[in-house]
Tab-separated table of C-alpha atoms and ligand atoms in Angstrom:
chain	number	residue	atom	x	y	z
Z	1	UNK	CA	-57.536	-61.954	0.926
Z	2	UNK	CA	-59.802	-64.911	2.402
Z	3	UNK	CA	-62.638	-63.339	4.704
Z	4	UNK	CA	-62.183	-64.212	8.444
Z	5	UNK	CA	-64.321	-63.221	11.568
Z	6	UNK	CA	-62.092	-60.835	13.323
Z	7	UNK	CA	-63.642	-59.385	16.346
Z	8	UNK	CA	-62.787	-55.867	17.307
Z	9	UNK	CA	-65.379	-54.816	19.972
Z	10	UNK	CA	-64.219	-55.763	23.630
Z	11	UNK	CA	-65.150	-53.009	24.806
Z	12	UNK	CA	-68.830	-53.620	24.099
Z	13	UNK	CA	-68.357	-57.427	25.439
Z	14	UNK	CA	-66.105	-60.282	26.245
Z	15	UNK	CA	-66.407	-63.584	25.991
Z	16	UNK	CA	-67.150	-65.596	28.760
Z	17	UNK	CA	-63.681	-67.596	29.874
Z	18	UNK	CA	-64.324	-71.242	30.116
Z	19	UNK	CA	-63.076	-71.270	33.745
Z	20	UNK	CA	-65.406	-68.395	34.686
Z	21	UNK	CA	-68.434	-70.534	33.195
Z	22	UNK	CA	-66.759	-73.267	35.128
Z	23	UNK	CA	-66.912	-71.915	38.023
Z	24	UNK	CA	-71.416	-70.754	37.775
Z	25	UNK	CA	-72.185	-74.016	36.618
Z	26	UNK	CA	-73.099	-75.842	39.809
Z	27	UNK	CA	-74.877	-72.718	41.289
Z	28	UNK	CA	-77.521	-73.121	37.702
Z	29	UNK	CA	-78.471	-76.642	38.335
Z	30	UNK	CA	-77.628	-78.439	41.395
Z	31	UNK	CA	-77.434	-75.782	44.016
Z	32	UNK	CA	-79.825	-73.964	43.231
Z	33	UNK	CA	-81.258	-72.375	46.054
Z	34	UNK	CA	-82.331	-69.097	47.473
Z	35	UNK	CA	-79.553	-68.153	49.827
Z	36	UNK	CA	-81.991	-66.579	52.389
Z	37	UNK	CA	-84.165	-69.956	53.045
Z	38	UNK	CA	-82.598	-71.442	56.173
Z	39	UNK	CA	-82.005	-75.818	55.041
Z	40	UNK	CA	-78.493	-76.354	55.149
Z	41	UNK	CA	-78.215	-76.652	51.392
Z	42	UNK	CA	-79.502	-72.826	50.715
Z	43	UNK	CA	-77.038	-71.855	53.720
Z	44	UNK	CA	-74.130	-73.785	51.599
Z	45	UNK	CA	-74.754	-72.055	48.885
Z	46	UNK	CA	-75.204	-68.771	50.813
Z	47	UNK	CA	-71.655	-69.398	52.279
Z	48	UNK	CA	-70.337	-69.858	48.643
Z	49	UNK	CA	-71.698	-66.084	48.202
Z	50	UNK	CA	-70.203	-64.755	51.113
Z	51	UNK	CA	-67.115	-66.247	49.921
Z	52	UNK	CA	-67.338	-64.262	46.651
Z	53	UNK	CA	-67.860	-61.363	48.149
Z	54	UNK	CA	-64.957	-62.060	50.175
Z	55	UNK	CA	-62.353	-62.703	47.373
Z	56	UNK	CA	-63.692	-59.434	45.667
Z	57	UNK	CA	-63.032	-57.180	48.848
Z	58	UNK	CA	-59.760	-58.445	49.064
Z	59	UNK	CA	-58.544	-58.107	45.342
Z	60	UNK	CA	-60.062	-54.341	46.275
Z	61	UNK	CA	-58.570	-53.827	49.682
Z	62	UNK	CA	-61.784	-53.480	50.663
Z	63	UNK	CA	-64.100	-54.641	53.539
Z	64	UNK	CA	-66.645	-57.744	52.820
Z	65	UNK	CA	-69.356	-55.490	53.735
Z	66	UNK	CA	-68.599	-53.252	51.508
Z	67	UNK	CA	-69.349	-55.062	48.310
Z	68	UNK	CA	-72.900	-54.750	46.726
Z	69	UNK	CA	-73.588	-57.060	43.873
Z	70	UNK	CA	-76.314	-55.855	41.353
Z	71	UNK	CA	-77.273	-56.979	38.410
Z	72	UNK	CA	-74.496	-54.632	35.641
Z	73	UNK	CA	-72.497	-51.701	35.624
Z	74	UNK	CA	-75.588	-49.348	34.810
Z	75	UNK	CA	-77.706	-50.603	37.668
Z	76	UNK	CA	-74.173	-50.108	40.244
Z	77	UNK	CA	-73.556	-46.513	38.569
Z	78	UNK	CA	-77.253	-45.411	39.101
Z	79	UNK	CA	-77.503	-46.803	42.749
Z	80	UNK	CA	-74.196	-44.923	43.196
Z	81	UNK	CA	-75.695	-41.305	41.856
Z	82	UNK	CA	-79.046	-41.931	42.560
Z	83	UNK	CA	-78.386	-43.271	46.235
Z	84	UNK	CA	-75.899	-40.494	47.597
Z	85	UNK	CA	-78.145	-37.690	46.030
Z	86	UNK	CA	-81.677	-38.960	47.961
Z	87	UNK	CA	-79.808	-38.659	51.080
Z	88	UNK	CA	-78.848	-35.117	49.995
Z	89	UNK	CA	-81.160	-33.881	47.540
Z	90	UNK	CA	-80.340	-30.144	48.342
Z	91	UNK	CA	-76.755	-30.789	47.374
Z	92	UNK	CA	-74.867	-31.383	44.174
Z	93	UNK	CA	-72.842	-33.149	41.990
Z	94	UNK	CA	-70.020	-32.983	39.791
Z	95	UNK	CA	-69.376	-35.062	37.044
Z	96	UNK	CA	-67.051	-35.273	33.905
Z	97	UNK	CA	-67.870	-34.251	30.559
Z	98	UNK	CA	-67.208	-38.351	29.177
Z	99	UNK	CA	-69.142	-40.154	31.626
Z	100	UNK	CA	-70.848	-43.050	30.160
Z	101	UNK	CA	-75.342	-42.436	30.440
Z	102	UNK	CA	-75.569	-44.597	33.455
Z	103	UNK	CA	-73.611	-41.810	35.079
Z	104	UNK	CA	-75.090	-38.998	32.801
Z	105	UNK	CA	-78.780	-39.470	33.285
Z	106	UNK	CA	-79.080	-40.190	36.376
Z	107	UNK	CA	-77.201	-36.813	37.531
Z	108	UNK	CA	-79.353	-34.918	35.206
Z	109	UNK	CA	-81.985	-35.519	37.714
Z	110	UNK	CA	-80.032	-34.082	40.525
Z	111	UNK	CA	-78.313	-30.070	40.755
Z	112	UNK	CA	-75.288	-31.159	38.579
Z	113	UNK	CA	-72.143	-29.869	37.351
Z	114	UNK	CA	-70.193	-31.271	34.238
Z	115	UNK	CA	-66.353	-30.608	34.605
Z	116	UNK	CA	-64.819	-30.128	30.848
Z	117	UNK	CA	-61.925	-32.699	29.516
Z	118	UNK	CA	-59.242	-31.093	27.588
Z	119	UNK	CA	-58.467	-32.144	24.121
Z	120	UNK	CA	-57.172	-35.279	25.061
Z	121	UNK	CA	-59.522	-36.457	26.695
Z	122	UNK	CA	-58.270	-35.698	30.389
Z	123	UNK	CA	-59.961	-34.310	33.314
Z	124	UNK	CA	-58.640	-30.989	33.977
Z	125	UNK	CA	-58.246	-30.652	37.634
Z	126	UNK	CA	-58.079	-26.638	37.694
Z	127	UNK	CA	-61.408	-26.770	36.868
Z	128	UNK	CA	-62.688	-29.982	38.894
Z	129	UNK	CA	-61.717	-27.707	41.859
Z	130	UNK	CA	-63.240	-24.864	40.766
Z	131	UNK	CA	-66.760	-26.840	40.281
Z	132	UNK	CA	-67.171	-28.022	43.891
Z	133	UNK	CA	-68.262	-25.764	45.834
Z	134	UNK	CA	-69.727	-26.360	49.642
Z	135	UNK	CA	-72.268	-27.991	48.491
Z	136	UNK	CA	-70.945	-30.611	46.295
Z	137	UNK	CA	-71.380	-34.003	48.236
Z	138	UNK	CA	-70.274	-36.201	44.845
Z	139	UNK	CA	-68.044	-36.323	42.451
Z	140	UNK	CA	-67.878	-38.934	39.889
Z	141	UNK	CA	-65.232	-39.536	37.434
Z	142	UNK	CA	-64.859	-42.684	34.956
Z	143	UNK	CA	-61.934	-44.305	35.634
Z	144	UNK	CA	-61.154	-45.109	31.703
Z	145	UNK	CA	-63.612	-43.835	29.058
Z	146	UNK	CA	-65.271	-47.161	27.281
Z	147	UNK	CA	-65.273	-45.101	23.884
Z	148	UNK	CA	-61.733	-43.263	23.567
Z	149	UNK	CA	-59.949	-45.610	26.817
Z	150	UNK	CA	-58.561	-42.611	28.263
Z	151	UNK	CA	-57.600	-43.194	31.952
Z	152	UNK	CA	-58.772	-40.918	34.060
Z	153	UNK	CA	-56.172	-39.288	37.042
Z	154	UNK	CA	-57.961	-40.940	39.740
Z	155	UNK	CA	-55.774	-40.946	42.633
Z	156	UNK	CA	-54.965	-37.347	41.692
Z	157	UNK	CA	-58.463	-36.499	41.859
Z	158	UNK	CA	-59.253	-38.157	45.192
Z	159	UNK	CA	-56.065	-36.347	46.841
Z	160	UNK	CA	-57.167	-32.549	45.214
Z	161	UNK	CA	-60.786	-34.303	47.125
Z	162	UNK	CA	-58.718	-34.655	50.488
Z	163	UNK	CA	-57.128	-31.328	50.600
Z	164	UNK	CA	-61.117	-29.456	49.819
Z	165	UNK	CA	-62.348	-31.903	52.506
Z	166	UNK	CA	-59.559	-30.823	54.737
Z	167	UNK	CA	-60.711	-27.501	54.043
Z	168	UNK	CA	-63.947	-28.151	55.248
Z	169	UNK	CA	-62.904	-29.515	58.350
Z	170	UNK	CA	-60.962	-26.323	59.305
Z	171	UNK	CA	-63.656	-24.526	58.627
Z	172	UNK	CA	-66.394	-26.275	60.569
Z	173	UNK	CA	-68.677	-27.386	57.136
Z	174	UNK	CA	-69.556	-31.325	57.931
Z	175	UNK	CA	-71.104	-32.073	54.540
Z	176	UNK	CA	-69.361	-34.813	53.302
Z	177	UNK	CA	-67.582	-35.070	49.922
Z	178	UNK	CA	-67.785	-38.487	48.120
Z	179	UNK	CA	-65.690	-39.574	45.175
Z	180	UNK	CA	-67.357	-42.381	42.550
Z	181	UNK	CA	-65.196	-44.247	40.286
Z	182	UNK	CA	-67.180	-45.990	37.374
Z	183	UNK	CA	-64.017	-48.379	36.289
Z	184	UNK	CA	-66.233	-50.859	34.399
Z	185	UNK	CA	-63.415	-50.608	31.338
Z	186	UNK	CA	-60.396	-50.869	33.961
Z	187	UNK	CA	-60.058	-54.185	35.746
Z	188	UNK	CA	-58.699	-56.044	32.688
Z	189	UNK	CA	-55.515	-54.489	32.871
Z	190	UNK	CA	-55.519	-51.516	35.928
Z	191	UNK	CA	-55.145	-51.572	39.674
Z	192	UNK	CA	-58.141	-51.258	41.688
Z	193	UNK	CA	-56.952	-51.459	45.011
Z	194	UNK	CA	-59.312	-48.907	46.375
Z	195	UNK	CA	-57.171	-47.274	49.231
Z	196	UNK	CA	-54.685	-46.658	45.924
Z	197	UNK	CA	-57.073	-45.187	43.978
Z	198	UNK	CA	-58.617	-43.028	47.009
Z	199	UNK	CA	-61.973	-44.068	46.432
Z	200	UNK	CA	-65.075	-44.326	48.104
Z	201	UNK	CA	-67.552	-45.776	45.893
Z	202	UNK	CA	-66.454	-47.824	42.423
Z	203	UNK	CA	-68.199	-49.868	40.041
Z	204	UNK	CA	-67.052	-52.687	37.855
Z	205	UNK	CA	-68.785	-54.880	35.508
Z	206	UNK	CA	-68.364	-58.990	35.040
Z	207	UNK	CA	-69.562	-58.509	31.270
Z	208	UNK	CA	-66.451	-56.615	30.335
Z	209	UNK	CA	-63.956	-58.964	32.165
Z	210	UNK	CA	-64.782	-62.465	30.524
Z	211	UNK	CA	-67.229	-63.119	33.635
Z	212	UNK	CA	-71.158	-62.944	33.050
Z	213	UNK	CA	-73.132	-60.414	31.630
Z	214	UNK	CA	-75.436	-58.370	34.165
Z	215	UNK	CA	-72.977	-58.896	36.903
Z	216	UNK	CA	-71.368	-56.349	38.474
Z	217	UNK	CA	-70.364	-54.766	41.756
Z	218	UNK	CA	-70.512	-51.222	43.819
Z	219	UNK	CA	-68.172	-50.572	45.802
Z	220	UNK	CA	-69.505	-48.201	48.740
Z	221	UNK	CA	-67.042	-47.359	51.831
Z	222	UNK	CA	-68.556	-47.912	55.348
Z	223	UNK	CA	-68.825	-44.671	56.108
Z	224	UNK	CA	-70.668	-43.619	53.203
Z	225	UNK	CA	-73.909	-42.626	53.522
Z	226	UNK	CA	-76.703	-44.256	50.437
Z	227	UNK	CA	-80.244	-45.366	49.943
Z	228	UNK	CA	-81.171	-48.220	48.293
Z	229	UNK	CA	-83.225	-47.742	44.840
Z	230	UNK	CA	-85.089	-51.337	44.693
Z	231	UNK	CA	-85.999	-52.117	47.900
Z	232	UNK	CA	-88.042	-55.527	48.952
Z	233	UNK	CA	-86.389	-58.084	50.564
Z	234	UNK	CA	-83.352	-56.370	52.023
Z	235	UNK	CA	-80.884	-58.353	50.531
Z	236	UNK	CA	-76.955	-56.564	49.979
Z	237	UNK	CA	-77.501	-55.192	53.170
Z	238	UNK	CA	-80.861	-53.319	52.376
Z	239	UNK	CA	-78.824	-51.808	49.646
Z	240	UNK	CA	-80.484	-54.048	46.899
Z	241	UNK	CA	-82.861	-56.071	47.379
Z	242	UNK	CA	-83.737	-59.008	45.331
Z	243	UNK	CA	-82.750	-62.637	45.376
Z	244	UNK	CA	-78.893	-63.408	45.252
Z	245	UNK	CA	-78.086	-64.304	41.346
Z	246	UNK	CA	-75.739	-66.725	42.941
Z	247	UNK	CA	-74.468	-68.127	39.662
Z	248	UNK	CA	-73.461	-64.362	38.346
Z	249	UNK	CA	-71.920	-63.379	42.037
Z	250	UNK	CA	-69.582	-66.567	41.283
Z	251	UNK	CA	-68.819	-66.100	38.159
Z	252	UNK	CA	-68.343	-62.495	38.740
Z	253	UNK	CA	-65.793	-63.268	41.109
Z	254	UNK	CA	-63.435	-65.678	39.689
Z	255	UNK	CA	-63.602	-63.491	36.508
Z	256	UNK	CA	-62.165	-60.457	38.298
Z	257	UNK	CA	-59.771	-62.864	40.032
Z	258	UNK	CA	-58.544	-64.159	36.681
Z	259	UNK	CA	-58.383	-60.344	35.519
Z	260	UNK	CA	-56.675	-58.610	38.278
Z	261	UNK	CA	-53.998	-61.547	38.501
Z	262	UNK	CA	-53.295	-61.386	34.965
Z	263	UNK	CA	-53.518	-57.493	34.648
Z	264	UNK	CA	-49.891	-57.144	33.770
Z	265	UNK	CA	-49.864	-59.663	31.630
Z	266	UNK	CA	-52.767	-58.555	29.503
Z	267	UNK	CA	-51.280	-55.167	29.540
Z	268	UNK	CA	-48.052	-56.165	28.250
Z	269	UNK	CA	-49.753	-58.308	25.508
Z	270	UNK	CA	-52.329	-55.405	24.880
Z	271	UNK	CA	-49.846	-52.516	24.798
Z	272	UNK	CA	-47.808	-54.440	21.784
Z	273	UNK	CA	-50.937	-55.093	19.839
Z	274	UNK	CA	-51.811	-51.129	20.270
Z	275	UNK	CA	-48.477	-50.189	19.438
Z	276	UNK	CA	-48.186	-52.304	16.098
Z	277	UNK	CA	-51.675	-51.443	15.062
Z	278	UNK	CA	-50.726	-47.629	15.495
Z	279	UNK	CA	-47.782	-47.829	13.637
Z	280	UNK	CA	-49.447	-49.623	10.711
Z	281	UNK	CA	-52.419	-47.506	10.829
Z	282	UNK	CA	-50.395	-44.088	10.576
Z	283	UNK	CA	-48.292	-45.565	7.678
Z	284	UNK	CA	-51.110	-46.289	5.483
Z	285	UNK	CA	-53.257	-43.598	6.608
Z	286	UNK	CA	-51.298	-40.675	7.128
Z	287	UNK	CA	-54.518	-38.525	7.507
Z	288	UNK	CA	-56.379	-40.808	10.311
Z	289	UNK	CA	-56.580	-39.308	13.815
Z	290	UNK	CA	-56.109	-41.224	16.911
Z	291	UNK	CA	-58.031	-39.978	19.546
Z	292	UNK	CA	-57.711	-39.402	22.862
Z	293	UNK	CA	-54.065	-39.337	24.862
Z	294	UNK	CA	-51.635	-42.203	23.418
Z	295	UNK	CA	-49.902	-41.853	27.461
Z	296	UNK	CA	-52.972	-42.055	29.672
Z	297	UNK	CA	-54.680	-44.472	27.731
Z	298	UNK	CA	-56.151	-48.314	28.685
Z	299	UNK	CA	-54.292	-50.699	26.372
Z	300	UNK	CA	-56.214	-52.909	24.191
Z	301	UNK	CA	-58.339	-49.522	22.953
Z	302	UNK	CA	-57.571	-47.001	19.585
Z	303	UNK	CA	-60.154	-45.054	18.318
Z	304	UNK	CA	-59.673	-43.683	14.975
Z	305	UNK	CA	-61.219	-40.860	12.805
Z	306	UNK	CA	-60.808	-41.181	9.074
Z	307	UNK	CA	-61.787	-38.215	7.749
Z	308	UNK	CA	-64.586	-37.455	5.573
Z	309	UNK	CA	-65.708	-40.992	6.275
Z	310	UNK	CA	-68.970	-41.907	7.075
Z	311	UNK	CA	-68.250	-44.358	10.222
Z	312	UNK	CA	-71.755	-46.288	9.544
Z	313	UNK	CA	-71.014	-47.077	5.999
Z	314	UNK	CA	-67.445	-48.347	6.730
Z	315	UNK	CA	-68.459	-50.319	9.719
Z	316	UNK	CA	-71.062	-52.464	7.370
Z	317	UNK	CA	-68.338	-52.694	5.057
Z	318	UNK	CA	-66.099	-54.169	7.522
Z	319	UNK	CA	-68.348	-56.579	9.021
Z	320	UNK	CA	-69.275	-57.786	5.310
Z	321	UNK	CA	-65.526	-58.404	5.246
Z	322	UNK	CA	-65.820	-60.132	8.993
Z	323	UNK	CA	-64.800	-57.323	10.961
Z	324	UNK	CA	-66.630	-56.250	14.416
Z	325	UNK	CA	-66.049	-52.739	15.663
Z	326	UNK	CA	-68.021	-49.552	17.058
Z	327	UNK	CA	-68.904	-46.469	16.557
Z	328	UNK	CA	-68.613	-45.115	20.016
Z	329	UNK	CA	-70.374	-46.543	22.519
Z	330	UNK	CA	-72.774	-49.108	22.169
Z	331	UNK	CA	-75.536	-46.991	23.080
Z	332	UNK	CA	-74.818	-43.961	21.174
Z	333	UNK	CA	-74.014	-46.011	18.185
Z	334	UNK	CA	-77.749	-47.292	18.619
Z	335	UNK	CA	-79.062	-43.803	18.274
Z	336	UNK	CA	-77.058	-42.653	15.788
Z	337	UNK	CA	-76.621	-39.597	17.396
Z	338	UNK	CA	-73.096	-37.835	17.396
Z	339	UNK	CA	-70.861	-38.924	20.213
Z	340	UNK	CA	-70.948	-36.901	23.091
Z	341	UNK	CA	-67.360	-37.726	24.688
Z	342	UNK	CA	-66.110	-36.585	21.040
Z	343	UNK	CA	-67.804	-33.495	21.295
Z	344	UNK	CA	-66.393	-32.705	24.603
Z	345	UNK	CA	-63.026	-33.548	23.180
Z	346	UNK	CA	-63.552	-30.647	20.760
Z	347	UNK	CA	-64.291	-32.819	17.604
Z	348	UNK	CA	-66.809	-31.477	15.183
Z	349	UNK	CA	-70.170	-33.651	14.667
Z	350	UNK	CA	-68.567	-34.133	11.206
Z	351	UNK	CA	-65.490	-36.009	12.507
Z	352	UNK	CA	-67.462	-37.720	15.146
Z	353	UNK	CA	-69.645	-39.458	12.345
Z	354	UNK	CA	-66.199	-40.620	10.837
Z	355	UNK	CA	-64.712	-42.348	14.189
Z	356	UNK	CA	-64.375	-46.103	14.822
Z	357	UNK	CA	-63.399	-47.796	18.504
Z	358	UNK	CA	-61.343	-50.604	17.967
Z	359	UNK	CA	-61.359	-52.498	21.093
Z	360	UNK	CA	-59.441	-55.777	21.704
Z	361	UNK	CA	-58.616	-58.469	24.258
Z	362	UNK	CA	-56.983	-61.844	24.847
Z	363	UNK	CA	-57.710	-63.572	21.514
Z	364	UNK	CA	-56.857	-60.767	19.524
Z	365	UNK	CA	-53.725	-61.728	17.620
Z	366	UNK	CA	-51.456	-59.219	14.935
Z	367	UNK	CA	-52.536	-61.282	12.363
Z	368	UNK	CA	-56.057	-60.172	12.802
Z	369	UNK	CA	-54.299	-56.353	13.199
Z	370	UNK	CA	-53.110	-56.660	9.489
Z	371	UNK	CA	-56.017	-58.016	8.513
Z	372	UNK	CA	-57.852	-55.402	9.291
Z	373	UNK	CA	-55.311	-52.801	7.964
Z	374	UNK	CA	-55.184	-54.676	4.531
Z	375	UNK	CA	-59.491	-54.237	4.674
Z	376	UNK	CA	-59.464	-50.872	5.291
Z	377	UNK	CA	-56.707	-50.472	2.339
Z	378	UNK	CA	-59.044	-52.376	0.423
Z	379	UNK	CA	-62.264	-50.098	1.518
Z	380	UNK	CA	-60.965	-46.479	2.128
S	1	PLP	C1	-67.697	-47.322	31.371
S	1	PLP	C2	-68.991	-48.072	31.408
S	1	PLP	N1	-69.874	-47.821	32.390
S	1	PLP	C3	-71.036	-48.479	32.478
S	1	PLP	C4	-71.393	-49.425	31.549
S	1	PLP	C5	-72.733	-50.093	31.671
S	1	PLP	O1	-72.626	-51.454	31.830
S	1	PLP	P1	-73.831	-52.440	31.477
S	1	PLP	O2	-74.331	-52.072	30.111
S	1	PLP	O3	-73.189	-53.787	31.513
S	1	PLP	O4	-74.863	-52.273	32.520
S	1	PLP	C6	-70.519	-49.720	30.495
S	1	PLP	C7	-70.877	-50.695	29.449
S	1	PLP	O5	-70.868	-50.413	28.285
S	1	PLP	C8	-69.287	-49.031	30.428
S	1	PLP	O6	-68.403	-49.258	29.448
């Protein structure tokens, strides 16, 4: 078997599509400007940002106004948390037990409540309900887990959300009850039209789309009430301040263009690839465990535990044989610590250290499936 570079981590990062890079070039060079200075060439390029923000709102079914670029998904989920709770910092939060840190630690800081997943890796409503009380103000649910790519109930959520708020109403409380979406693994191949989804705040991330790294957007409904956390200039509306990265905005844009017109498409080529690998993978490894729901699951993600395994050994034995995968996220893989989403999936540290994420995407072909099968024949 001749060694090839297979990569098997989309989850962690895409590559930039050449259109997308396209697209940012004259913003790094030419037209360069600071969108705020007032010549006719910085208000060009400000009207270039505007229209950005424009073709966003409207793949969202959202209002213009109600898209704040920042600079990635962890700076959009923190403003999200961190913002709602400083306007209501006697209230609480809710959260799900496989949120990704950006969510986690900055609701650790707050009076927070972690609603459990069941064994598949699915929010269990029952309990969601039974967490928010009349002082919960947020709740924030990933839309599809970056380490298992279980998809989340969303719109489910946000109508159990409507009926409590209902509730409320009748009963004279006022507080208001938010719902926060972090779908920076979901615009590849999910709708994210935001009335749909019964949203009010969502974040999504250019680096996981083929668009630029550190790009990235919050969604935030009008009537939602948030403080900036970097203030200065007043840019986004006073919501976050700090020159325009004009280039990123643009890029940002026509990536989630080219990923939310597509969607189906990727999906369909995705779900085969899944489908195939799964197949192989159970016939030559009758003992491997898939994780997470095979129904309610984002398509171009299987995460695997081969038992008795030790996940860091096999992963440097698959990238000495070309292969690029994870073992869970990025971050957590950096510690070395056992993965929390496993854990609240009910899998012992002991499996967790023997689970791989294979994620893939648009260059992905079966041919690099069975060459990974035949490595891990070769390895295991
Ligand atoms: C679900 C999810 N949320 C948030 C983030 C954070 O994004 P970034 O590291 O680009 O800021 C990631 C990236 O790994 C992610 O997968």
């Amino acid at each position: 078997m001749s060694k090839r570079s297979v990569y098997l981590d989309y989850a962690a990062a895409t590559p930039m599509d050449p259109k997308v890079l396209q697209s940012m070039q004259p913003f790094l060079v030419d037209n360069f400007y600071n969108p705020s200075a007032s010549y006719q060439a910085a208000r060009d390029v400000k009207s270039v940002l505007e229209n950005s923000r424009k073709s966003v709102a409207e793949i969202l079914g959202a209002k213009a106004s109600e898209i704040i670029f920042t600079a990635g998904g962890t700076e959009a989920n923190n403003l999200a948390i961190t913002g709602i709770m400083k306007n209501y910092p006697k209230s609480k939060l809710v959260i799900s037990a496989i949120e990704h840190p950006s969510v986690n630690e900055p609701a650790s800081y707050f009076n927070h409540a972690t609603c459990p997943v069941d064994s598949k890796g699915l929010v269990d409503l029952t309990k969601l309900e039974s967490l928010i009380d009349d002082q919960t103000v947020l709740v924030s649910i990933i839309y599809v887990n970056n380490e298992i790519g279980v998809i989340e109930p969303i719109s489910a959520i946000a109508r159990l959300l409507d009926s409590i708020k209902q509730d409320r109403l009748e009963r004279g409380l006022n507080l208001p009850l938010y719902f926060h979406s972090d779908a920076c693994q979901a615009a590849n191949y999910l709708d994210l039209h935001v009335a749909r989804l019964g949203v009010d705040l969502m974040t999504l991330n250019g680096g996981k789309i083929y668009g630029p790294k550190q790009s990235a957007v919050l969604m935030v409904k009008s009537d939602v009430s948030l403080s900036p956390i970097i203030t200065g200039g007043g840019q986004e509306r006073n919501i976050r301040s700090g020159t325009e990265n004009v280039s990123a905005i643009v890029g940002f844009a026509s990536a989630l263009k080219l990923a939310q017109d597509s969607r189906k498409q990727n999906t369909e080529a995705a779900t085969k690839l899944q489908d195939y690998f799964a197949h192989e993978l159970t016939n030559a490894f009758p003992e491997a465990a898939i994780n997470g729901s095979m129904t309610k699951r984002i398509a171009n993600n299987l995460h695997v535990t081969f038992k008795g395994i030790d996940n860091e050994w096999l992963l440097i034995k698959l990238d000495e044989l070309g292969i690029m995968a994870a073992a869970g996220s990025a971050c957590s893989a950096a510690k070395g610590k056992p993965s929390t989403v496993l854990a609240a999936l009910g899998l012992s540290d002991k499996d967790s250290k023997s689970s791989i994420r294979f994620s893939f995407g648009n260059k992905t072909t079966k041919s690099d499936i069975d060459y990974l099968i035949n490595s891990l024949k070769e390895l295991l």
